[in-house]
Coordinates of C-alpha atoms in Angstrom, one line a residue:
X1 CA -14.2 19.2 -23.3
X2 CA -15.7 16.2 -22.2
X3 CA -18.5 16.4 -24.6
X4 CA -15.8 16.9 -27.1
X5 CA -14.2 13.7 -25.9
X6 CA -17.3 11.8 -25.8
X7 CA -18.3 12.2 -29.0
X8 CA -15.0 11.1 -30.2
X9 CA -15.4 8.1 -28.3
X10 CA -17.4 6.6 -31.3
X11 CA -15.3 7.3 -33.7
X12 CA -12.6 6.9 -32.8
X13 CA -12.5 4.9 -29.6
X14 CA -9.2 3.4 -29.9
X15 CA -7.6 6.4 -30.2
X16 CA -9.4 8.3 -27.4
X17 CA -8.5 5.8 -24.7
X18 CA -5.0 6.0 -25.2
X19 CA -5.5 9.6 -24.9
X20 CA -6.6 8.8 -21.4
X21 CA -4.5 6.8 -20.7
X22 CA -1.9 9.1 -21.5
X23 CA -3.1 11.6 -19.6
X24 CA -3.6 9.5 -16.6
X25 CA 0.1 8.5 -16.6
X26 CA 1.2 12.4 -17.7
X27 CA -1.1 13.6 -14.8
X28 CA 0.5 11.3 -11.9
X29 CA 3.8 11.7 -12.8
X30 CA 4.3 15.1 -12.8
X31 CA 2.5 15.0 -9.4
X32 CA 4.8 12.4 -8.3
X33 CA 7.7 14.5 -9.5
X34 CA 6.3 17.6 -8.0
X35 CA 6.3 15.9 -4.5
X36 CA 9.6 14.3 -4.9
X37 CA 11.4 17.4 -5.6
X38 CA 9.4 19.2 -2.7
X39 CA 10.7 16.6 -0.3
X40 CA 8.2 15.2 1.2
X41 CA 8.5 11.3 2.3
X42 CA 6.6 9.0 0.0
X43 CA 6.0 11.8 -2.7
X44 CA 6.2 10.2 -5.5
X45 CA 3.4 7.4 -4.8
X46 CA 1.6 10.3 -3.1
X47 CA 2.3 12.7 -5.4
X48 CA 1.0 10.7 -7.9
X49 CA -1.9 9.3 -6.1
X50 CA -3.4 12.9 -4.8
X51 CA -3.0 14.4 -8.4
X52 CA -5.0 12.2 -10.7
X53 CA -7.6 12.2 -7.7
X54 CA -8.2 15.7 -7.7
X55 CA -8.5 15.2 -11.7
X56 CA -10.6 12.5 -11.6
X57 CA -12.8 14.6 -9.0
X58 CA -12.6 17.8 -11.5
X59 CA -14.5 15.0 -14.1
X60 CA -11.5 14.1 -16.1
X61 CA -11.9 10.7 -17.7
X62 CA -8.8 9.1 -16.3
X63 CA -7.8 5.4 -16.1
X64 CA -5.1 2.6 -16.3
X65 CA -5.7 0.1 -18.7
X66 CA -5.6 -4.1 -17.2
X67 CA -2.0 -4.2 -18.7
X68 CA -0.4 -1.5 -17.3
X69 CA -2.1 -2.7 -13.6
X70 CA -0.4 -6.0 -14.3
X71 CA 2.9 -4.3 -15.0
X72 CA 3.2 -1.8 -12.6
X73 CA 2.0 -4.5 -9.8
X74 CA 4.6 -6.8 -10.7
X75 CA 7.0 -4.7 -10.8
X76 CA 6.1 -2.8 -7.5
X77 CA 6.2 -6.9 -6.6
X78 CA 9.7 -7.1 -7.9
X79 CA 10.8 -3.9 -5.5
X80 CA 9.4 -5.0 -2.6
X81 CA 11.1 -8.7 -2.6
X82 CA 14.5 -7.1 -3.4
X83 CA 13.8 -6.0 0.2
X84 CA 14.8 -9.7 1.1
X85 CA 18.3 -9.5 1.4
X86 CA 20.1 -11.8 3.5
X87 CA 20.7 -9.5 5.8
X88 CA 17.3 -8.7 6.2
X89 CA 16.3 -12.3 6.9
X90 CA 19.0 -12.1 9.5
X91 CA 17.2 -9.2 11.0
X92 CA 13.7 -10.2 11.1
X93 CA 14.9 -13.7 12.9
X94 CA 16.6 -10.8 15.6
X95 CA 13.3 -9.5 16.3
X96 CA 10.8 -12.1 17.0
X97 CA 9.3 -10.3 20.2
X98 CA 8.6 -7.1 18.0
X99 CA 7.4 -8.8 15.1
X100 CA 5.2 -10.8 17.2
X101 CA 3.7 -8.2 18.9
X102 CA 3.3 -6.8 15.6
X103 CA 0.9 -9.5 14.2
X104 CA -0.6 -9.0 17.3
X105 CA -1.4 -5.3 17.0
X106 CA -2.3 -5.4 13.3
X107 CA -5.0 -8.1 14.3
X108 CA -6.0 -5.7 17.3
X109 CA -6.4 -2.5 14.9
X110 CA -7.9 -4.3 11.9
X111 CA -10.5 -5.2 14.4
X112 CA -11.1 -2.4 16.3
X113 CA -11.2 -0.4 13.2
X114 CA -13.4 -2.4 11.6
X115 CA -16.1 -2.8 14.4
X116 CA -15.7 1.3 14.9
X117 CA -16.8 1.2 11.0
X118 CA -19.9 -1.4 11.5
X119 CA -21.0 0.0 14.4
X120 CA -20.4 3.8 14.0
X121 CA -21.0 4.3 10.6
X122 CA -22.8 1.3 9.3
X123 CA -20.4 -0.1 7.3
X124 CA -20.8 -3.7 6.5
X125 CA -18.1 -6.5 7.4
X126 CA -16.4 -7.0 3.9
X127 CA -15.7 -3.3 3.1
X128 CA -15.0 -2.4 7.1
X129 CA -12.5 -5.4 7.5
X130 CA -10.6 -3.8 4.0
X131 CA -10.6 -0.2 5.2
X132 CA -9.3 -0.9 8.6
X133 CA -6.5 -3.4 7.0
X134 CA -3.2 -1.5 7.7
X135 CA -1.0 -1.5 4.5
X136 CA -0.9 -3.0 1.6
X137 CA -3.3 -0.9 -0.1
X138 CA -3.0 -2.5 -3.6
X139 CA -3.9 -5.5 -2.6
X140 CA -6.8 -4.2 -0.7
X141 CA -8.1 -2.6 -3.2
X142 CA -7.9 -5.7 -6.1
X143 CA -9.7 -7.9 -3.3
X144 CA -12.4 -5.4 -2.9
X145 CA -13.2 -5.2 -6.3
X146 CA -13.4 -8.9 -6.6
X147 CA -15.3 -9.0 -3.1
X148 CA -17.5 -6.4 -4.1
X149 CA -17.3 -4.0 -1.3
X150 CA -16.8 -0.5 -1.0
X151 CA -14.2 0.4 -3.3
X152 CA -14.7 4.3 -2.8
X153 CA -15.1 4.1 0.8
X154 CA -11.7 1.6 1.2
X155 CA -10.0 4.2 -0.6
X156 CA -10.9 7.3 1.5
X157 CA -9.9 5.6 4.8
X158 CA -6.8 3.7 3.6
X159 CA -6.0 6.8 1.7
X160 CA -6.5 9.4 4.3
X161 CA -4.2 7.0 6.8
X162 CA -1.8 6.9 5.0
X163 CA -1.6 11.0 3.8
X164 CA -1.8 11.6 7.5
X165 CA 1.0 9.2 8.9
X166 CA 3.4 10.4 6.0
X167 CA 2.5 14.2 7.0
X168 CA 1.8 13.8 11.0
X169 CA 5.3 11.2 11.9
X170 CA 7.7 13.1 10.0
X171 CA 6.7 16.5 12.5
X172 CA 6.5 14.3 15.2
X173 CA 10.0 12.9 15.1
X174 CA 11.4 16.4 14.4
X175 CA 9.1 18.3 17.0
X176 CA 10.2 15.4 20.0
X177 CA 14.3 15.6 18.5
X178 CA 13.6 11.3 17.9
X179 CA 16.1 11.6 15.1
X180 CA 19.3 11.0 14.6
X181 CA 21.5 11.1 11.7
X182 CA 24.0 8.2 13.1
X183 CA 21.3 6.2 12.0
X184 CA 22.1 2.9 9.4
X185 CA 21.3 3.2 5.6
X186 CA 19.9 1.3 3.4
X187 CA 21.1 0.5 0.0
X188 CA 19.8 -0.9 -2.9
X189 CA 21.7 -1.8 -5.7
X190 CA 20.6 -2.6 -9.4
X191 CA 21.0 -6.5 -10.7
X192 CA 23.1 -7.1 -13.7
X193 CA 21.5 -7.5 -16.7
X194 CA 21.0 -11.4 -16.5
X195 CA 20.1 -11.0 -13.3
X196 CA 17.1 -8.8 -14.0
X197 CA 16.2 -11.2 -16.6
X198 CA 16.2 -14.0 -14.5
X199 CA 14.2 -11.6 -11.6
X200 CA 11.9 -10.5 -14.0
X201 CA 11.0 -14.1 -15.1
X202 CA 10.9 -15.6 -12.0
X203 CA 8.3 -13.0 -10.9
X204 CA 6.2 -13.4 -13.8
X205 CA 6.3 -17.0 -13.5
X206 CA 5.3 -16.9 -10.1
X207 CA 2.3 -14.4 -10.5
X208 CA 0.8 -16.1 -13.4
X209 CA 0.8 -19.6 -10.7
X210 CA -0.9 -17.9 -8.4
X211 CA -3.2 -16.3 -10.8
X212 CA -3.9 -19.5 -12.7
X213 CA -4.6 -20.7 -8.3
X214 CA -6.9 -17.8 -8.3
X215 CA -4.9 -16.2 -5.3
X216 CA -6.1 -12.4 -4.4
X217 CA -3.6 -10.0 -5.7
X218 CA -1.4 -12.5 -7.1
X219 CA 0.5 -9.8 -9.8
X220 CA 1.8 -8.1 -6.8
X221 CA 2.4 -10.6 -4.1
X222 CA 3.7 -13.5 -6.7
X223 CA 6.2 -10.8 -8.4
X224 CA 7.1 -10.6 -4.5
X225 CA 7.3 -14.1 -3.7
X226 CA 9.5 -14.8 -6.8
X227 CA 11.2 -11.9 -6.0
X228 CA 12.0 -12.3 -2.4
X229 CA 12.9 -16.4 -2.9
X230 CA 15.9 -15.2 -5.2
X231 CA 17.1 -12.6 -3.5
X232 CA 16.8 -15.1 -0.1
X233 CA 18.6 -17.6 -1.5
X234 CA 21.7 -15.1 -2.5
X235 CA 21.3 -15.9 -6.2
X236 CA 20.8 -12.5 -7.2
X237 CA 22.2 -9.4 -5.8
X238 CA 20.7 -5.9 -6.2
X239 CA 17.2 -5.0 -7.7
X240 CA 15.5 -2.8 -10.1
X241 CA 17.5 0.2 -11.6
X242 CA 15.8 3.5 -10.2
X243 CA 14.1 4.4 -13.3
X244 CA 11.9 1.0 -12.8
X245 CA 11.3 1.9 -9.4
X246 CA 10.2 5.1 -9.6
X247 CA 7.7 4.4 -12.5
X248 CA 6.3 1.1 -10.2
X249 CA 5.7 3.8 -7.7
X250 CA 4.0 6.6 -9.7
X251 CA 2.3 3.5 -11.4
X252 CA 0.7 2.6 -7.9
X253 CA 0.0 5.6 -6.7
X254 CA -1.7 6.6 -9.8
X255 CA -3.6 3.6 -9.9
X256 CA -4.9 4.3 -6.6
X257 CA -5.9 7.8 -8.0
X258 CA -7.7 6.1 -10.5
X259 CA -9.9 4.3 -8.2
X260 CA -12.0 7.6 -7.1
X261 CA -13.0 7.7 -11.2
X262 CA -16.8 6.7 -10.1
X263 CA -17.0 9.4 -7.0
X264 CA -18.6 12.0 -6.2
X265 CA -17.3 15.0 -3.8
X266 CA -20.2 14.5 -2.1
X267 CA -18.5 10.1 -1.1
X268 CA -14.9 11.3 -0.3
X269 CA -16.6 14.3 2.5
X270 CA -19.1 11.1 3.5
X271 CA -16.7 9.3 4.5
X272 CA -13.7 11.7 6.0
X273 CA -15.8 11.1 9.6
X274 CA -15.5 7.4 8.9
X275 CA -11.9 7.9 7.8
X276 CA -10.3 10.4 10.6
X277 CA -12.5 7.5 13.5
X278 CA -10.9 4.7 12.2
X279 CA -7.1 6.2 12.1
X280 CA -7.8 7.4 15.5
X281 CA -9.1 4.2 16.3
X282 CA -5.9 2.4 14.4
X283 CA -3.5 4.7 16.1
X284 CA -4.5 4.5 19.5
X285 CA -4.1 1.0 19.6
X286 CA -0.9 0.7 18.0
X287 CA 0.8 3.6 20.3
X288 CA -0.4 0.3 23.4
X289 CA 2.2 -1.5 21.6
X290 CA 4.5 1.0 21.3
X291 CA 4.4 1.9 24.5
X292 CA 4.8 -1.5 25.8
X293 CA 7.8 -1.8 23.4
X294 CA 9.6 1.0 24.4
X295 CA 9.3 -0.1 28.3
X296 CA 10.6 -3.5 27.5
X297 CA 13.2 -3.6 25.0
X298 CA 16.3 -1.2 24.2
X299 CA 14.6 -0.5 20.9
X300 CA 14.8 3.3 20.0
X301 CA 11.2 5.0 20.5
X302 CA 11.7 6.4 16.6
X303 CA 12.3 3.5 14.9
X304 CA 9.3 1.3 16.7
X305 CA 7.0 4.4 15.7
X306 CA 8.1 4.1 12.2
X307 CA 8.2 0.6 12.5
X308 CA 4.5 -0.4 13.9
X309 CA 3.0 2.9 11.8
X310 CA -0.1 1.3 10.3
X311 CA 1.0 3.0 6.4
X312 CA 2.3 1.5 3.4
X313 CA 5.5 0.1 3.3
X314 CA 7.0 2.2 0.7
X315 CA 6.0 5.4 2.0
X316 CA 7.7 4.3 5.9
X317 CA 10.7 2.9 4.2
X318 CA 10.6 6.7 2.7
X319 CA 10.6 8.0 5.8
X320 CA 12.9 6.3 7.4
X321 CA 15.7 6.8 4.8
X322 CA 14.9 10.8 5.2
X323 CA 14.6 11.1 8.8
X324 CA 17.7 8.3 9.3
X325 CA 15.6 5.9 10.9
X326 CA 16.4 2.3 11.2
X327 CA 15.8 1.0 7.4
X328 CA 16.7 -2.7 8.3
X329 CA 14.3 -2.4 11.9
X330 CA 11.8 -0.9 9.6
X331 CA 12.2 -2.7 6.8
X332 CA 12.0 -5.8 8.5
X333 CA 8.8 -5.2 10.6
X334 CA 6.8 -3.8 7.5
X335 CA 7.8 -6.3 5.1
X336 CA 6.2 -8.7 8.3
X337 CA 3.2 -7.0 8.1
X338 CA 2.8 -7.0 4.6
X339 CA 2.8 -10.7 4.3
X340 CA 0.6 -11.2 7.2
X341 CA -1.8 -8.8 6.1
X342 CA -1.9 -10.0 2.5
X343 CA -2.2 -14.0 4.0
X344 CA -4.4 -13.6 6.7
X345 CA -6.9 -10.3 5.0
X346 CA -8.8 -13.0 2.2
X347 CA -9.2 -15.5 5.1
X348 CA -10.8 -12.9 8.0
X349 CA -12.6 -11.2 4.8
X350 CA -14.4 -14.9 4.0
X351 CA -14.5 -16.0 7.7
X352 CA -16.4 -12.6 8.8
X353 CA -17.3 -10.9 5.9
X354 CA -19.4 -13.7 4.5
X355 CA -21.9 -13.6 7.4
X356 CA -23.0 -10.0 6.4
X357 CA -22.7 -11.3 2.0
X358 CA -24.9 -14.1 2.6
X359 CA -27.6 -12.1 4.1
X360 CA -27.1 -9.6 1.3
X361 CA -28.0 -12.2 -1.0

């Protein structure tokens, strides 16, 4: 099939890579779909994500065209600054010991992860620092490509922690009885149509600045910037209809899958030892903090485990809404740590990373 494909390629390349790209999208969203409607927390970016991974692995061409990165990063951008309620500002300014401590322990894991990499496994500084990031996963992967590190090797840790936290917590909280279903929601409505217009304009406006400024991941975080600012300011209520959300979240996840389209079986089982080290490594230092937490403050033990789980945001607010955690706790800590770890990552990457580049060169 392949050879098939190939051969088509000259003569009708055009055509072919739509094909691919059509199957790309085909392939993550039924797996997307097919995790959703098995339950499981995070399932559609997941879903998505694990599918066109195993198919890329099988030797299926798959990929996502520059456009369709943009679009689905902006509007993934979009979601996450809707987030930026009033209410949640409210919130994170009523938590400035957790968040703190937060920065705090997402400096302490990135670190400790990353010198269990370098000095375990070899790794150098660039691609260690990105793998033992916590969150934001998107971004960590556009600034590795444009670092040159380890894409493959990012992707298999940050993807392994992630699968893990979003299969391990959810037991966890169940097995211990840490839920409870008196637990606030949180909603998310859609904008008006203007409003979307305006949101949509004001994030494209904003990524485009910071692209022109040459910022890492600026689709994403400039979407989110624009994004947040409006909905911070009370000039727009509500956020993208479902539909858009969904698709931003399949989009990611089978971006992500996309990445593995260069390796080999033999790279992801090279690197599950790296992987499973550094998530022990991340998780041990985070459950200091939570322990710390718990002893000092009235906070409930669920929602700071949620709350200070090094995964991506999306899949934790996921969990949170299913196992009727604390959305706004949550919400507010990992939208914290998404912003610290998208500032502060390109500056500890060029500060630490550039020791080990310049003596690659």
């Amino acid at each position: 099939m392949n050879q098939i494909l190939a051969s088509m390629a000259h003569a009708f390349p055009g055509r072919v890579r739509i094909l691919q790209v059509l199957e790309t999208l085909a392939i993550g969203t039924i797996g997307g779909v097919l995790f959703l409607l098995m339950g499981l927390p995070g399932g559609l970016i997941s879903g998505a994500m694990i599918t066109v991974g195993i198919a890329v692995m099988m030797g299926r061409p798959l990929s996502v065209p520059p456009i369709l990165t943009q679009a689905v990063l902006v509007l993934l951008g979009i979601s996450l600054g809707s987030l930026m309620s009033r209410q949640l500002l409210r919130h994170v300014s009523a938590y400035p010991l957790t968040i703190a401590l937060l920065a705090i322990a997402t400096f302490f894991t990135t670190f400790g992860a990353s010198f269990y990499l370098q000095r375990v496994h070899g790794w150098d500084k660039t691609s260690a620092f990105l793998a033992a990031s916590p969150g934001a996963l998107s971004q960590i992967t556009i600034l590795a490509i444009e670092k040159g590190a380890d894409v493959s090797g990012i992707a298999v840790v940050q993807t392994l922690r992630v699968i893990a936290l979003t299969a391990a917590l959810p037991l966890l909280l169940a097995l211990t009885g840490m839920t409870s279903a008196s637990a606030p929601t949180l909603t998310m409505s859609v904008a008006s149509p203007l409003g979307l217009a305006g949101l949509i304009g004001a994030s494209v406006s904003t990524a485009l600045l910071l692209r022109m400024a040459k910022f890492p991941a600026s689709w994403m975080f400039g979407a989110m910037i624009g994004s947040s600012v409006l909905h911070g300011a009370g000039l727009i209520d509500g956020g993208l209809p479902p539909l858009l959300r969904g698709m931003a979240l399949i989009g990611i996840g089978t971006l992500i899958g996309s990445r593995f389209a260069r390796m080999k079986s033999k790279i992801l089982l090279g690197h599950i030892h790296a992987a499973l080290g550094a998530f022990a490594i991340a998780i041990g230092i985070s459950a200091v903090f939570v322990a710390v937490i718990a002893l000092t403050t009235n906070v409930r033990l669920a929602d700071i485990l949620v709350a200070y789980a090094p995964g991506a945001m999306d899949a934790m607010l996921a969990l949170a809404l299913t196992l009727h955690i604390d959305p706004i706790f949550v919400g507010a800590h990992h939208l914290s740590r998404f912003v610290f770890v998208t500032i502060a990552t390109p500056g500890i990457v060029h500060l630490f990373g550039r020791a080990q580049e310049d003596v690659d060169d």
